Each structure stands twice: as structure tokens, then as C-alpha cells.
PDB file of C-alpha atoms and ligand atoms in Angstrom:
ATOM      1  CA  UNK A  16       0.000   0.000   0.000  1.00 78.00           C
ATOM      2  CA  UNK A  17       1.187   3.526  -0.763  1.00 93.00           C
ATOM      3  CA  UNK A  18       1.835   5.976   2.047  1.00 98.00           C
ATOM      4  CA  UNK A  19       0.341   9.308   2.967  1.00 98.00           C
ATOM      5  CA  UNK A  20       2.311  12.052   4.802  1.00 98.00           C
ATOM      6  CA  UNK A  21       0.278  12.685   7.967  1.00 99.00           C
ATOM      7  CA  UNK A  22       1.190  15.395  10.469  1.00 98.00           C
ATOM      8  CA  UNK A  23      -1.661  14.898  12.946  1.00 98.00           C
ATOM      9  CA  UNK A  24      -4.782  12.853  13.544  1.00 99.00           C
ATOM     10  CA  UNK A  25      -7.206  14.069  16.199  1.00 98.00           C
ATOM     11  CA  UNK A  26     -10.769  13.983  17.403  1.00 98.00           C
ATOM     12  CA  UNK A  27     -13.527  13.454  17.967  1.00 98.00           C
ATOM     13  CA  UNK A  28     -14.101  17.206  17.919  1.00 98.00           C
ATOM     14  CA  UNK A  29     -16.521  19.459  16.096  1.00 98.00           C
ATOM     15  CA  UNK A  30     -15.970  20.943  12.655  1.00 98.00           C
ATOM     16  CA  UNK A  31     -15.395  24.588  13.506  1.00 98.00           C
ATOM     17  CA  UNK A  32     -15.714  26.035  10.016  1.00 98.00           C
ATOM     18  CA  UNK A  33     -17.957  26.330   7.017  1.00 98.00           C
ATOM     19  CA  UNK A  34     -20.663  24.213   5.467  1.00 98.00           C
ATOM     20  CA  UNK A  35     -20.811  21.494   8.141  1.00 98.00           C
ATOM     21  CA  UNK A  36     -19.954  23.659  11.146  1.00 99.00           C
ATOM     22  CA  UNK A  37     -20.801  21.874  14.378  1.00 98.00           C
ATOM     23  CA  UNK A  38     -20.492  18.407  12.849  1.00 99.00           C
ATOM     24  CA  UNK A  39     -18.874  15.845  15.149  1.00 99.00           C
ATOM     25  CA  UNK A  40     -15.782  14.731  13.254  1.00 99.00           C
ATOM     26  CA  UNK A  41     -12.316  13.244  13.351  1.00 99.00           C
ATOM     27  CA  UNK A  42      -9.485  15.133  11.595  1.00 99.00           C
ATOM     28  CA  UNK A  43      -6.644  13.804   9.476  1.00 99.00           C
ATOM     29  CA  UNK A  44      -4.146  16.560   8.671  1.00 99.00           C
ATOM     30  CA  UNK A  45      -1.723  15.926   5.818  1.00 98.00           C
ATOM     31  CA  UNK A  46       1.710  17.532   5.605  1.00 98.00           C
ATOM     32  CA  UNK A  47       2.812  19.930   2.871  1.00 98.00           C
ATOM     33  CA  UNK A  48       1.263  22.856   1.062  1.00 99.00           C
ATOM     34  CA  UNK A  49       1.782  24.490  -2.340  1.00 99.00           C
ATOM     35  CA  UNK A  50       0.808  27.837  -0.748  1.00 99.00           C
ATOM     36  CA  UNK A  51       2.381  29.810   2.103  1.00 99.00           C
ATOM     37  CA  UNK A  52      -0.400  32.120   3.300  1.00 99.00           C
ATOM     38  CA  UNK A  53       0.886  34.978   5.471  1.00 98.00           C
ATOM     39  CA  UNK A  54      -1.722  34.208   8.131  1.00 99.00           C
ATOM     40  CA  UNK A  55      -1.857  30.407   7.906  1.00 99.00           C
ATOM     41  CA  UNK A  56      -3.041  28.970  11.231  1.00 98.00           C
ATOM     42  CA  UNK A  57      -1.526  25.588  10.316  1.00 98.00           C
ATOM     43  CA  UNK A  58       1.864  26.719   9.034  1.00 98.00           C
ATOM     44  CA  UNK A  59       3.574  23.892  10.949  1.00 98.00           C
ATOM     45  CA  UNK A  60       2.305  21.631   8.139  1.00 98.00           C
ATOM     46  CA  UNK A  61       4.593  23.304   5.579  1.00 98.00           C
ATOM     47  CA  UNK A  62       7.162  25.678   7.180  1.00 98.00           C
ATOM     48  CA  UNK A  63       9.453  22.973   8.578  1.00 98.00           C
ATOM     49  CA  UNK A  64       8.540  23.601  12.225  1.00 98.00           C
ATOM     50  CA  UNK A  65       6.465  20.392  12.339  1.00 98.00           C
ATOM     51  CA  UNK A  66       8.828  18.239  10.309  1.00 98.00           C
ATOM     52  CA  UNK A  67       9.441  15.867  13.232  1.00 98.00           C
ATOM     53  CA  UNK A  68       5.695  15.205  13.447  1.00 98.00           C
ATOM     54  CA  UNK A  69       5.307  13.888   9.893  1.00 98.00           C
ATOM     55  CA  UNK A  70       4.618  10.146   9.638  1.00 98.00           C
ATOM     56  CA  UNK A  71       4.254   8.257   6.371  1.00 98.00           C
ATOM     57  CA  UNK A  72       1.130   6.148   6.933  1.00 98.00           C
ATOM     58  CA  UNK A  73      -0.826   3.627   4.916  1.00 98.00           C
ATOM     59  CA  UNK A  74      -4.584   4.067   4.658  1.00 98.00           C
ATOM     60  CA  UNK A  75      -5.010   1.050   6.973  1.00 98.00           C
ATOM     61  CA  UNK A  76      -2.733   2.647   9.566  1.00 98.00           C
ATOM     62  CA  UNK A  77      -4.691   5.908   9.423  1.00 99.00           C
ATOM     63  CA  UNK A  78      -7.946   3.990   9.871  1.00 99.00           C
ATOM     64  CA  UNK A  79      -6.468   2.133  12.895  1.00 98.00           C
ATOM     65  CA  UNK A  80      -5.425   5.424  14.476  1.00 99.00           C
ATOM     66  CA  UNK A  81      -8.860   6.947  13.854  1.00 99.00           C
ATOM     67  CA  UNK A  82     -10.459   3.924  15.578  1.00 98.00           C
ATOM     68  CA  UNK A  83      -7.955   4.056  18.436  1.00 98.00           C
ATOM     69  CA  UNK A  84      -8.815   7.717  19.097  1.00 98.00           C
ATOM     70  CA  UNK A  85     -12.503   7.746  18.218  1.00 98.00           C
ATOM     71  CA  UNK A  86     -13.643   4.185  18.890  1.00 98.00           C
ATOM     72  CA  UNK A  87     -17.099   3.726  17.409  1.00 98.00           C
ATOM     73  CA  UNK A  88     -18.048   7.295  18.356  1.00 98.00           C
ATOM     74  CA  UNK A  89     -17.734   8.966  14.980  1.00 99.00           C
ATOM     75  CA  UNK A  90     -19.330   8.846  11.536  1.00 99.00           C
ATOM     76  CA  UNK A  91     -17.458  11.720   9.853  1.00 99.00           C
ATOM     77  CA  UNK A  92     -13.794  12.293   9.009  1.00 99.00           C
ATOM     78  CA  UNK A  93     -12.401  15.619   7.799  1.00 99.00           C
ATOM     79  CA  UNK A  94      -9.192  15.594   5.787  1.00 99.00           C
ATOM     80  CA  UNK A  95      -7.310  18.889   5.943  1.00 99.00           C
ATOM     81  CA  UNK A  96      -3.723  20.042   5.754  1.00 98.00           C
ATOM     82  CA  UNK A  97      -1.599  21.565   4.424  1.00 98.00           C
ATOM     83  CA  UNK A  98      -3.161  20.885   1.095  1.00 99.00           C
ATOM     84  CA  UNK A  99      -4.595  17.352   0.908  1.00 98.00           C
ATOM     85  CA  UNK A 100      -5.110  17.902  -2.821  1.00 98.00           C
ATOM     86  CA  UNK A 101      -1.340  17.539  -3.306  1.00 98.00           C
ATOM     87  CA  UNK A 102      -1.784  13.852  -2.497  1.00 98.00           C
ATOM     88  CA  UNK A 103      -2.829  11.654  -5.366  1.00 97.00           C
ATOM     89  CA  UNK A 104      -3.215   8.420  -3.444  1.00 97.00           C
ATOM     90  CA  UNK A 105      -5.963   9.349  -0.971  1.00 98.00           C
ATOM     91  CA  UNK A 106      -8.158   6.865  -2.837  1.00 97.00           C
ATOM     92  CA  UNK A 107      -7.406   3.928  -0.508  1.00 98.00           C
ATOM     93  CA  UNK A 108      -8.221   5.941   2.621  1.00 98.00           C
ATOM     94  CA  UNK A 109     -11.440   7.175   1.040  1.00 98.00           C
ATOM     95  CA  UNK A 110     -12.398   3.590   0.133  1.00 98.00           C
ATOM     96  CA  UNK A 111     -11.821   2.343   3.704  1.00 98.00           C
ATOM     97  CA  UNK A 112     -13.869   5.220   5.162  1.00 98.00           C
ATOM     98  CA  UNK A 113     -16.713   4.500   2.753  1.00 98.00           C
ATOM     99  CA  UNK A 114     -16.641   0.767   3.574  1.00 98.00           C
ATOM    100  CA  UNK A 115     -17.289   1.773   7.171  1.00 98.00           C
ATOM    101  CA  UNK A 116     -20.074   4.227   6.277  1.00 98.00           C
ATOM    102  CA  UNK A 117     -18.011   7.233   7.327  1.00 99.00           C
ATOM    103  CA  UNK A 118     -18.866  10.544   5.665  1.00 99.00           C
ATOM    104  CA  UNK A 119     -15.872  12.500   4.385  1.00 99.00           C
ATOM    105  CA  UNK A 120     -15.091  16.209   4.406  1.00 99.00           C
ATOM    106  CA  UNK A 121     -12.072  17.816   2.748  1.00 99.00           C
ATOM    107  CA  UNK A 122     -10.563  21.283   3.202  1.00 99.00           C
ATOM    108  CA  UNK A 123      -8.496  22.569   0.283  1.00 99.00           C
ATOM    109  CA  UNK A 124      -7.734  25.893  -1.403  1.00 99.00           C
ATOM    110  CA  UNK A 125      -8.708  24.996  -4.967  1.00 99.00           C
ATOM    111  CA  UNK A 126      -5.208  25.107  -6.441  1.00 99.00           C
ATOM    112  CA  UNK A 127      -5.153  21.417  -7.478  1.00 98.00           C
ATOM    113  CA  UNK A 128      -7.635  18.868  -8.848  1.00 98.00           C
ATOM    114  CA  UNK A 129      -7.671  15.221  -7.794  1.00 98.00           C
ATOM    115  CA  UNK A 130     -10.036  12.529  -9.105  1.00 98.00           C
ATOM    116  CA  UNK A 131     -10.908  11.443  -5.568  1.00 98.00           C
ATOM    117  CA  UNK A 132     -12.709  14.785  -5.137  1.00 98.00           C
ATOM    118  CA  UNK A 133     -15.673  13.161  -6.911  1.00 98.00           C
ATOM    119  CA  UNK A 134     -16.144  10.988  -3.807  1.00 98.00           C
ATOM    120  CA  UNK A 135     -15.973  13.633  -1.075  1.00 98.00           C
ATOM    121  CA  UNK A 136     -19.310  14.231   0.665  1.00 98.00           C
ATOM    122  CA  UNK A 137     -18.523  17.760   1.884  1.00 99.00           C
ATOM    123  CA  UNK A 138     -15.786  19.467  -0.121  1.00 99.00           C
ATOM    124  CA  UNK A 139     -14.781  22.945   1.029  1.00 99.00           C
ATOM    125  CA  UNK A 140     -12.840  25.025  -1.468  1.00 99.00           C
ATOM    126  CA  UNK A 141     -11.145  28.010   0.127  1.00 99.00           C
ATOM    127  CA  UNK A 142      -9.439  30.294  -2.425  1.00 99.00           C
ATOM    128  CA  UNK A 143      -7.117  32.780  -0.857  1.00 99.00           C
ATOM    129  CA  UNK A 144      -7.748  36.554  -0.742  1.00 99.00           C
ATOM    130  CA  UNK A 145      -5.075  39.254  -1.276  1.00 99.00           C
ATOM    131  CA  UNK A 146      -4.025  39.480   2.403  1.00 99.00           C
ATOM    132  CA  UNK A 147      -2.694  35.898   2.153  1.00 99.00           C
ATOM    133  CA  UNK A 148      -0.097  36.961  -0.421  1.00 99.00           C
ATOM    134  CA  UNK A 149      -1.238  34.142  -2.741  1.00 99.00           C
ATOM    135  CA  UNK A 150      -2.685  34.417  -6.244  1.00 98.00           C
ATOM    136  CA  UNK A 151      -5.684  32.430  -7.433  1.00 98.00           C
ATOM    137  CA  UNK A 152      -5.391  30.160 -10.474  1.00 98.00           C
ATOM    138  CA  UNK A 153      -8.869  30.639 -11.918  1.00 98.00           C
ATOM    139  CA  UNK A 154      -8.330  27.988 -14.608  1.00 98.00           C
ATOM    140  CA  UNK A 155      -7.814  25.305 -11.962  1.00 98.00           C
ATOM    141  CA  UNK A 156     -10.609  26.650  -9.759  1.00 98.00           C
ATOM    142  CA  UNK A 157     -13.124  26.760 -12.619  1.00 98.00           C
ATOM    143  CA  UNK A 158     -12.091  23.275 -13.744  1.00 98.00           C
ATOM    144  CA  UNK A 159     -12.808  21.865 -10.260  1.00 98.00           C
ATOM    145  CA  UNK A 160     -16.346  23.300 -10.215  1.00 98.00           C
ATOM    146  CA  UNK A 161     -16.923  22.218 -13.805  1.00 98.00           C
ATOM    147  CA  UNK A 162     -15.903  18.641 -13.017  1.00 98.00           C
ATOM    148  CA  UNK A 163     -18.032  18.476  -9.868  1.00 98.00           C
ATOM    149  CA  UNK A 164     -21.183  20.045 -11.252  1.00 96.00           C
ATOM    150  CA  UNK A 165     -22.874  16.796 -12.293  1.00 94.00           C
ATOM    151  CA  UNK A 166     -22.351  14.901  -9.062  1.00 97.00           C
ATOM    152  CA  UNK A 167     -25.200  13.243  -7.217  1.00 95.00           C
ATOM    153  CA  UNK A 168     -26.957  15.826  -5.032  1.00 96.00           C
ATOM    154  CA  UNK A 169     -25.937  13.977  -1.835  1.00 97.00           C
ATOM    155  CA  UNK A 170     -22.461  15.359  -2.444  1.00 98.00           C
ATOM    156  CA  UNK A 171     -21.805  18.997  -1.587  1.00 98.00           C
ATOM    157  CA  UNK A 172     -19.183  21.560  -2.476  1.00 98.00           C
ATOM    158  CA  UNK A 173     -18.844  25.060  -1.066  1.00 98.00           C
ATOM    159  CA  UNK A 174     -16.685  28.155  -1.281  1.00 99.00           C
ATOM    160  CA  UNK A 175     -15.265  29.591   1.925  1.00 99.00           C
ATOM    161  CA  UNK A 176     -13.287  32.823   1.878  1.00 99.00           C
ATOM    162  CA  UNK A 177     -11.383  34.089   4.893  1.00 99.00           C
ATOM    163  CA  UNK A 178     -11.683  37.872   5.273  1.00 99.00           C
ATOM    164  CA  UNK A 179      -9.147  40.120   7.006  1.00 99.00           C
ATOM    165  CA  UNK A 180      -9.755  43.457   5.265  1.00 98.00           C
ATOM    166  CA  UNK A 181     -11.704  45.362   2.604  1.00 98.00           C
ATOM    167  CA  UNK A 182      -9.596  44.001  -0.273  1.00 99.00           C
ATOM    168  CA  UNK A 183     -10.330  40.451   0.921  1.00 99.00           C
ATOM    169  CA  UNK A 184     -14.025  41.270   1.123  1.00 99.00           C
ATOM    170  CA  UNK A 185     -13.990  42.631  -2.440  1.00 98.00           C
ATOM    171  CA  UNK A 186     -12.118  39.521  -3.602  1.00 99.00           C
ATOM    172  CA  UNK A 187     -14.706  37.297  -1.897  1.00 99.00           C
ATOM    173  CA  UNK A 188     -17.531  39.111  -3.684  1.00 98.00           C
ATOM    174  CA  UNK A 189     -15.780  38.694  -6.988  1.00 98.00           C
ATOM    175  CA  UNK A 190     -15.364  34.941  -6.382  1.00 98.00           C
ATOM    176  CA  UNK A 191     -19.060  34.652  -5.509  1.00 98.00           C
ATOM    177  CA  UNK A 192     -19.931  36.588  -8.643  1.00 98.00           C
ATOM    178  CA  UNK A 193     -17.864  34.166 -10.765  1.00 98.00           C
ATOM    179  CA  UNK A 194     -19.390  31.050  -9.204  1.00 98.00           C
ATOM    180  CA  UNK A 195     -22.878  32.133  -8.108  1.00 98.00           C
ATOM    181  CA  UNK A 196     -24.231  28.560  -7.922  1.00 97.00           C
ATOM    182  CA  UNK A 197     -21.677  27.424  -5.340  1.00 98.00           C
ATOM    183  CA  UNK A 198     -22.811  27.842  -1.696  1.00 98.00           C
ATOM    184  CA  UNK A 199     -20.801  30.766  -0.387  1.00 99.00           C
ATOM    185  CA  UNK A 200     -19.309  31.301   3.079  1.00 99.00           C
ATOM    186  CA  UNK A 201     -17.354  34.163   4.595  1.00 99.00           C
ATOM    187  CA  UNK A 202     -15.088  33.344   7.534  1.00 99.00           C
ATOM    188  CA  UNK A 203     -13.566  35.682  10.082  1.00 98.00           C
ATOM    189  CA  UNK A 204      -9.765  35.826   9.847  1.00 98.00           C
ATOM    190  CA  UNK A 205      -7.800  35.177  13.029  1.00 98.00           C
ATOM    191  CA  UNK A 206      -4.936  37.698  13.110  1.00 98.00           C
ATOM    192  CA  UNK A 207      -3.612  36.672  16.548  1.00 98.00           C
ATOM    193  CA  UNK A 208      -2.349  33.124  16.100  1.00 98.00           C
ATOM    194  CA  UNK A 209       0.040  33.037  19.052  1.00 97.00           C
ATOM    195  CA  UNK A 210      -1.887  34.366  22.035  1.00 98.00           C
ATOM    196  CA  UNK A 211      -2.834  31.982  24.825  1.00 97.00           C
ATOM    197  CA  UNK A 212      -5.117  34.575  26.417  1.00 98.00           C
ATOM    198  CA  UNK A 213      -8.365  32.959  25.261  1.00 98.00           C
ATOM    199  CA  UNK A 214     -10.653  35.469  26.980  1.00 98.00           C
ATOM    200  CA  UNK A 215      -9.073  38.346  25.047  1.00 98.00           C
ATOM    201  CA  UNK A 216      -8.864  36.399  21.803  1.00 98.00           C
ATOM    202  CA  UNK A 217     -12.537  35.477  21.951  1.00 98.00           C
ATOM    203  CA  UNK A 218     -13.605  39.090  22.509  1.00 98.00           C
ATOM    204  CA  UNK A 219     -11.338  40.180  19.663  1.00 98.00           C
ATOM    205  CA  UNK A 220     -12.659  37.519  17.253  1.00 98.00           C
ATOM    206  CA  UNK A 221     -16.267  38.261  18.190  1.00 98.00           C
ATOM    207  CA  UNK A 222     -15.596  41.963  17.468  1.00 98.00           C
ATOM    208  CA  UNK A 223     -14.276  40.989  14.061  1.00 98.00           C
ATOM    209  CA  UNK A 224     -17.268  38.704  13.480  1.00 99.00           C
ATOM    210  CA  UNK A 225     -19.550  41.605  14.418  1.00 98.00           C
ATOM    211  CA  UNK A 226     -17.772  43.904  11.945  1.00 98.00           C
ATOM    212  CA  UNK A 227     -18.001  41.327   9.131  1.00 98.00           C
ATOM    213  CA  UNK A 228     -21.699  40.756   9.796  1.00 98.00           C
ATOM    214  CA  UNK A 229     -22.291  44.543   9.747  1.00 98.00           C
ATOM    215  CA  UNK A 230     -20.520  44.819   6.410  1.00 98.00           C
ATOM    216  CA  UNK A 231     -22.669  42.069   4.902  1.00 98.00           C
ATOM    217  CA  UNK A 232     -25.890  43.493   6.363  1.00 98.00           C
ATOM    218  CA  UNK A 233     -25.213  46.847   4.684  1.00 98.00           C
ATOM    219  CA  UNK A 234     -24.196  45.280   1.387  1.00 98.00           C
ATOM    220  CA  UNK A 235     -27.135  45.008  -0.999  1.00 98.00           C
ATOM    221  CA  UNK A 236     -24.940  43.280  -3.566  1.00 97.00           C
ATOM    222  CA  UNK A 237     -24.211  40.323  -1.307  1.00 98.00           C
ATOM    223  CA  UNK A 238     -27.366  38.367  -0.594  1.00 98.00           C
ATOM    224  CA  UNK A 239     -26.892  34.604  -0.663  1.00 98.00           C
ATOM    225  CA  UNK A 240     -24.065  34.301   1.826  1.00 98.00           C
ATOM    226  CA  UNK A 241     -23.397  32.660   5.174  1.00 98.00           C
ATOM    227  CA  UNK A 242     -21.124  34.497   7.604  1.00 99.00           C
ATOM    228  CA  UNK A 243     -19.303  32.425  10.207  1.00 99.00           C
ATOM    229  CA  UNK A 244     -16.512  32.651  12.781  1.00 98.00           C
ATOM    230  CA  UNK A 245     -14.070  29.792  13.379  1.00 98.00           C
ATOM    231  CA  UNK A 246     -16.151  28.138  16.073  1.00 98.00           C
ATOM    232  CA  UNK A 247     -13.193  26.110  17.368  1.00 98.00           C
ATOM    233  CA  UNK A 248     -11.225  29.342  17.943  1.00 98.00           C
ATOM    234  CA  UNK A 249     -14.103  30.695  20.053  1.00 98.00           C
ATOM    235  CA  UNK A 250     -14.220  27.470  22.088  1.00 98.00           C
ATOM    236  CA  UNK A 251     -10.535  26.531  22.368  1.00 98.00           C
ATOM    237  CA  UNK A 252      -8.575  29.587  21.196  1.00 98.00           C
ATOM    238  CA  UNK A 253      -5.364  28.777  19.308  1.00 98.00           C
ATOM    239  CA  UNK A 254      -5.021  25.295  20.831  1.00 98.00           C
ATOM    240  CA  UNK A 255      -3.777  22.693  18.348  1.00 96.00           C
ATOM    241  CA  UNK A 256      -5.425  19.310  17.814  1.00 97.00           C
ATOM    242  CA  UNK A 257      -9.007  20.363  18.482  1.00 97.00           C
TER     243      UNK A 257
HETATM  244  C1  LIG B 198      -5.268  25.466   7.410  1.00 85.63           C
HETATM  245  S1  LIG B 198      -6.262  25.379   5.978  1.00 85.63           S
HETATM  246  C2  LIG B 198      -5.898  23.752   5.337  1.00 85.63           C
HETATM  247  C3  LIG B 198      -6.658  23.423   4.077  1.00 85.63           C
HETATM  248  C4  LIG B 198      -6.260  24.165   2.816  1.00 85.63           C
HETATM  249  N1  LIG B 198      -4.853  24.379   2.706  1.00 85.63           N
HETATM  250  C5  LIG B 198      -6.980  25.498   2.747  1.00 85.63           C
HETATM  251  O1  LIG B 198      -6.357  26.522   3.013  1.00 85.63           O
HETATM  252  O2  LIG B 198      -8.163  25.491   2.420  1.00 85.63           O
HETATM  253  C6  LIG B 198      -7.929  25.162   6.614  1.00 85.63           C
HETATM  254  C7  LIG B 198      -8.782  26.390   6.614  1.00 85.63           C
HETATM  255  O3  LIG B 198      -8.286  27.300   7.568  1.00 85.63           O
HETATM  256  C8  LIG B 198      -8.396  28.588   7.044  1.00 85.63           C
HETATM  257  N2  LIG B 198      -7.473  29.465   7.761  1.00 85.63           N
HETATM  258  C9  LIG B 198      -6.130  29.361   7.785  1.00 85.63           C
HETATM  259  N3  LIG B 198      -5.580  30.329   8.555  1.00 85.63           N
HETATM  260  C10 LIG B 198      -6.616  31.064   9.034  1.00 85.63           C
HETATM  261  C11 LIG B 198      -6.703  32.209   9.885  1.00 85.63           C
HETATM  262  N4  LIG B 198      -5.612  32.799  10.399  1.00 85.63           N
HETATM  263  N5  LIG B 198      -7.933  32.694  10.169  1.00 85.63           N
HETATM  264  C12 LIG B 198      -9.042  32.110   9.669  1.00 85.63           C
HETATM  265  N6  LIG B 198      -9.029  31.024   8.860  1.00 85.63           N
HETATM  266  C13 LIG B 198      -7.834  30.500   8.541  1.00 85.63           C
HETATM  267  C14 LIG B 198      -8.043  28.396   5.593  1.00 85.63           C
HETATM  268  O4  LIG B 198      -8.453  29.477   4.786  1.00 85.63           O
HETATM  269  C15 LIG B 198      -8.804  27.138   5.280  1.00 85.63           C
HETATM  270  O5  LIG B 198     -10.138  27.445   4.937  1.00 85.63           O
HETATM  271  N1  LIG B 199     -12.333  21.986  15.101  1.00 85.63           N
HETATM  272  C1  LIG B 199     -11.674  22.277  13.977  1.00 85.63           C
HETATM  273  N2  LIG B 199     -12.362  22.637  12.881  1.00 85.63           N
HETATM  274  C2  LIG B 199     -11.638  22.884  11.748  1.00 85.63           C
HETATM  275  N3  LIG B 199     -12.140  23.193  10.526  1.00 85.63           N
HETATM  276  C3  LIG B 199     -11.117  23.306   9.671  1.00 85.63           C
HETATM  277  C4  LIG B 199      -9.933  23.064  10.322  1.00 85.63           C
HETATM  278  C5  LIG B 199      -8.650  22.998   9.626  1.00 85.63           C
HETATM  279  O1  LIG B 199      -7.612  23.306  10.204  1.00 85.63           O
HETATM  280  O2  LIG B 199      -8.660  22.637   8.455  1.00 85.63           O
HETATM  281  C6  LIG B 199     -10.258  22.798  11.664  1.00 85.63           C
HETATM  282  C7  LIG B 199      -9.545  22.461  12.853  1.00 85.63           C
HETATM  283  O3  LIG B 199      -8.316  22.398  12.925  1.00 85.63           O
HETATM  284  N4  LIG B 199     -10.308  22.216  13.963  1.00 85.63           N
HETATM  285  S1  LIG B 200      -3.430  27.088   1.644  1.00 85.63           S
HETATM  286 FE1  LIG B 200      -4.184  26.425   3.648  1.00 85.63          FE
HETATM  287  S2  LIG B 200      -2.531  25.224   4.637  1.00 85.63           S
HETATM  288 FE2  LIG B 200      -1.685  26.232   2.816  1.00 85.63          FE
HETATM  289  S3  LIG B 200      -0.728  28.068   3.634  1.00 85.63           S
HETATM  290 FE3  LIG B 200      -2.797  28.665   3.020  1.00 85.63          FE
HETATM  291  S4  LIG B 200      -4.134  28.353   4.809  1.00 85.63           S
HETATM  292 FE4  LIG B 200      -2.185  27.317   5.185  1.00 85.63          FE
HETATM  293 MG1  LIG B 201      -7.528  25.099  11.354  1.00 85.63          MG
END
């Protein structure tokens, strides 16, 4: 069996972001990213600081670890990263999860297509706004939505844009305008990734959530949108592995 670079496996927890927010889930976080967002809250997956944590695992080994941690108490697994879409051979893991009736979520930025995306129940595509320092490849992004548009309606895809400033907000609107049929989420950006003062962080993030909501309320051009915080940041702050 081929191996997958895994940097952490954790859960059960709740999905703190986007289209299935609140969902009880396990997480598998793959190592490596083709981006280097200025504000990445998981930079240990690609900046070398988490190198010692990377384990090459077979799909069977990942499944064993999920069972060891979660027992029979989960029915959903979220694969995030890094960018899981860098990994071609996620097929075996996906097959094992499906054999066990586990629903699958994936978090990726829309910079790469993989065939296994056809089989993901809840696929979140999160293109990166200007504040990240990254540039969007619209050919790849459009190709992903084009390929996924005829899937069975039990499968879902969404767009989730993190917003830090006005330029990000304008970018998000432009993305929504390009792909109006894709369910569209705005997410509050966390600009304090190192604090351990959760009480202060929570107040700060709620202030930012408030400001983003106000902006959307006033904006007649943005109608079909869901505005969310990172729920896990409000519950656990910057703690890793939750
Ligand atoms: C760490 S990324 C991993 C998956 C994939 N590389 C991606 O970016 O979609 C998971 C999600 O966290 C979001 N994210 C990363 N840093 C963030 C921050 N500082 N504040 C809010 N969301 C953040 C990303 O935009 C993405 O939607
Ligand atoms: N609880 C929880 N929800 C999340 N949603 C997306 C996450 C991610 O880092 O991809 C994440 C995470 O790390 N924890
Ligand atoms: S694409 Fe995702 S994992 Fe990669 S640097 Fe950006 S936020 Fe981090
Ligand atoms: Mg995260």
C-alpha cells in the first residue's frame, strides 16, 4: 500500500468552520502545502517547524489510528492540511472510510484537482484573498467546479473565503460573482495566532465577526451568503489538535 504524509490525527471534535460547522468529526491533517499564506493557522504543516511530526502512513494505519482515538463514536472524518489535494493516493483511505459508512469532508484551497474529489461528501474550497499573499489560479478553480457540477446531489461543495480586510471582502464578492451557484461562506480571519489569552482572543474575534456581519448586512450586492466565525477558535482559542 502507498503511504500518505500525515502530520496529525485528532478527534472526535466538532468541525469549527464552514458548510458542516458543528459536525462531530475526526481530523486527518496531511503535511505539505503548495501555498504559504501569510496568516496560515496551520503553518507547521509546511514551514518545517512540524517536520518531526510527519509520519508516512498507509490508509489502513490511518484507519487504525482513527479507531484508536474515536472508537465507534464517529461517523465523519475531515481531511485537511496543508493541502490534501497535493496527495494523489488518498483513494485507498477514502475507500476504507466509505466501507465503514463514514462521511468524508475535505478542506483545500482549490489550487489542485484530484479525481478522488468526486467521492468527497462535503468538499470545502477556500481560495485565498489578497491578504494571504497568494494568487488564485482561476483555470484550476473553474475546472474543479466544472468537473463536480454533475455529481449526485448527496455530495456537496462550497466556497469559503477568509476575510481580514476590505480588499479580501472585495475579492470574496468577486469569487461569488464568478461562481454564483456554489454555496458561499465568509469566515472571520484570526490575526492573533500566538496568544494563549483565550478570553481576550474570543472578545477580539467576536468583534471581528460583528464587523463582518455589519458589512454584509449593509451590502445590498451580497445576498446569498453565510457568515461564520471559526467556532473552534471561540471554544478553544489557538489550541492545536481540536
Ligand atoms: C489550514 S487550511 C488547510 C486546508 C487548505 N490548505 C486550505 O487553506 O483550504 C484550513 C482552513 O483554515 C483557514 N485558515 C487558515 N488560517 C486562518 C486564519 N488565520 N484565520 C481564519 N481562517 C484560517 C483556511 O483558509 C482554510 O479554509
Ligand atoms: N475543530 C476544527 N475545525 C476545523 N475546521 C477546519 C480546520 C482545519 O484546520 O482545516 C479545523 C480544525 O483544525 N479544527
Ligand atoms: S493554503 Fe491552507 S494550509 Fe496552505 S498556507 Fe494557506 S491556509 Fe495554510
Ligand atoms: Mg484550522
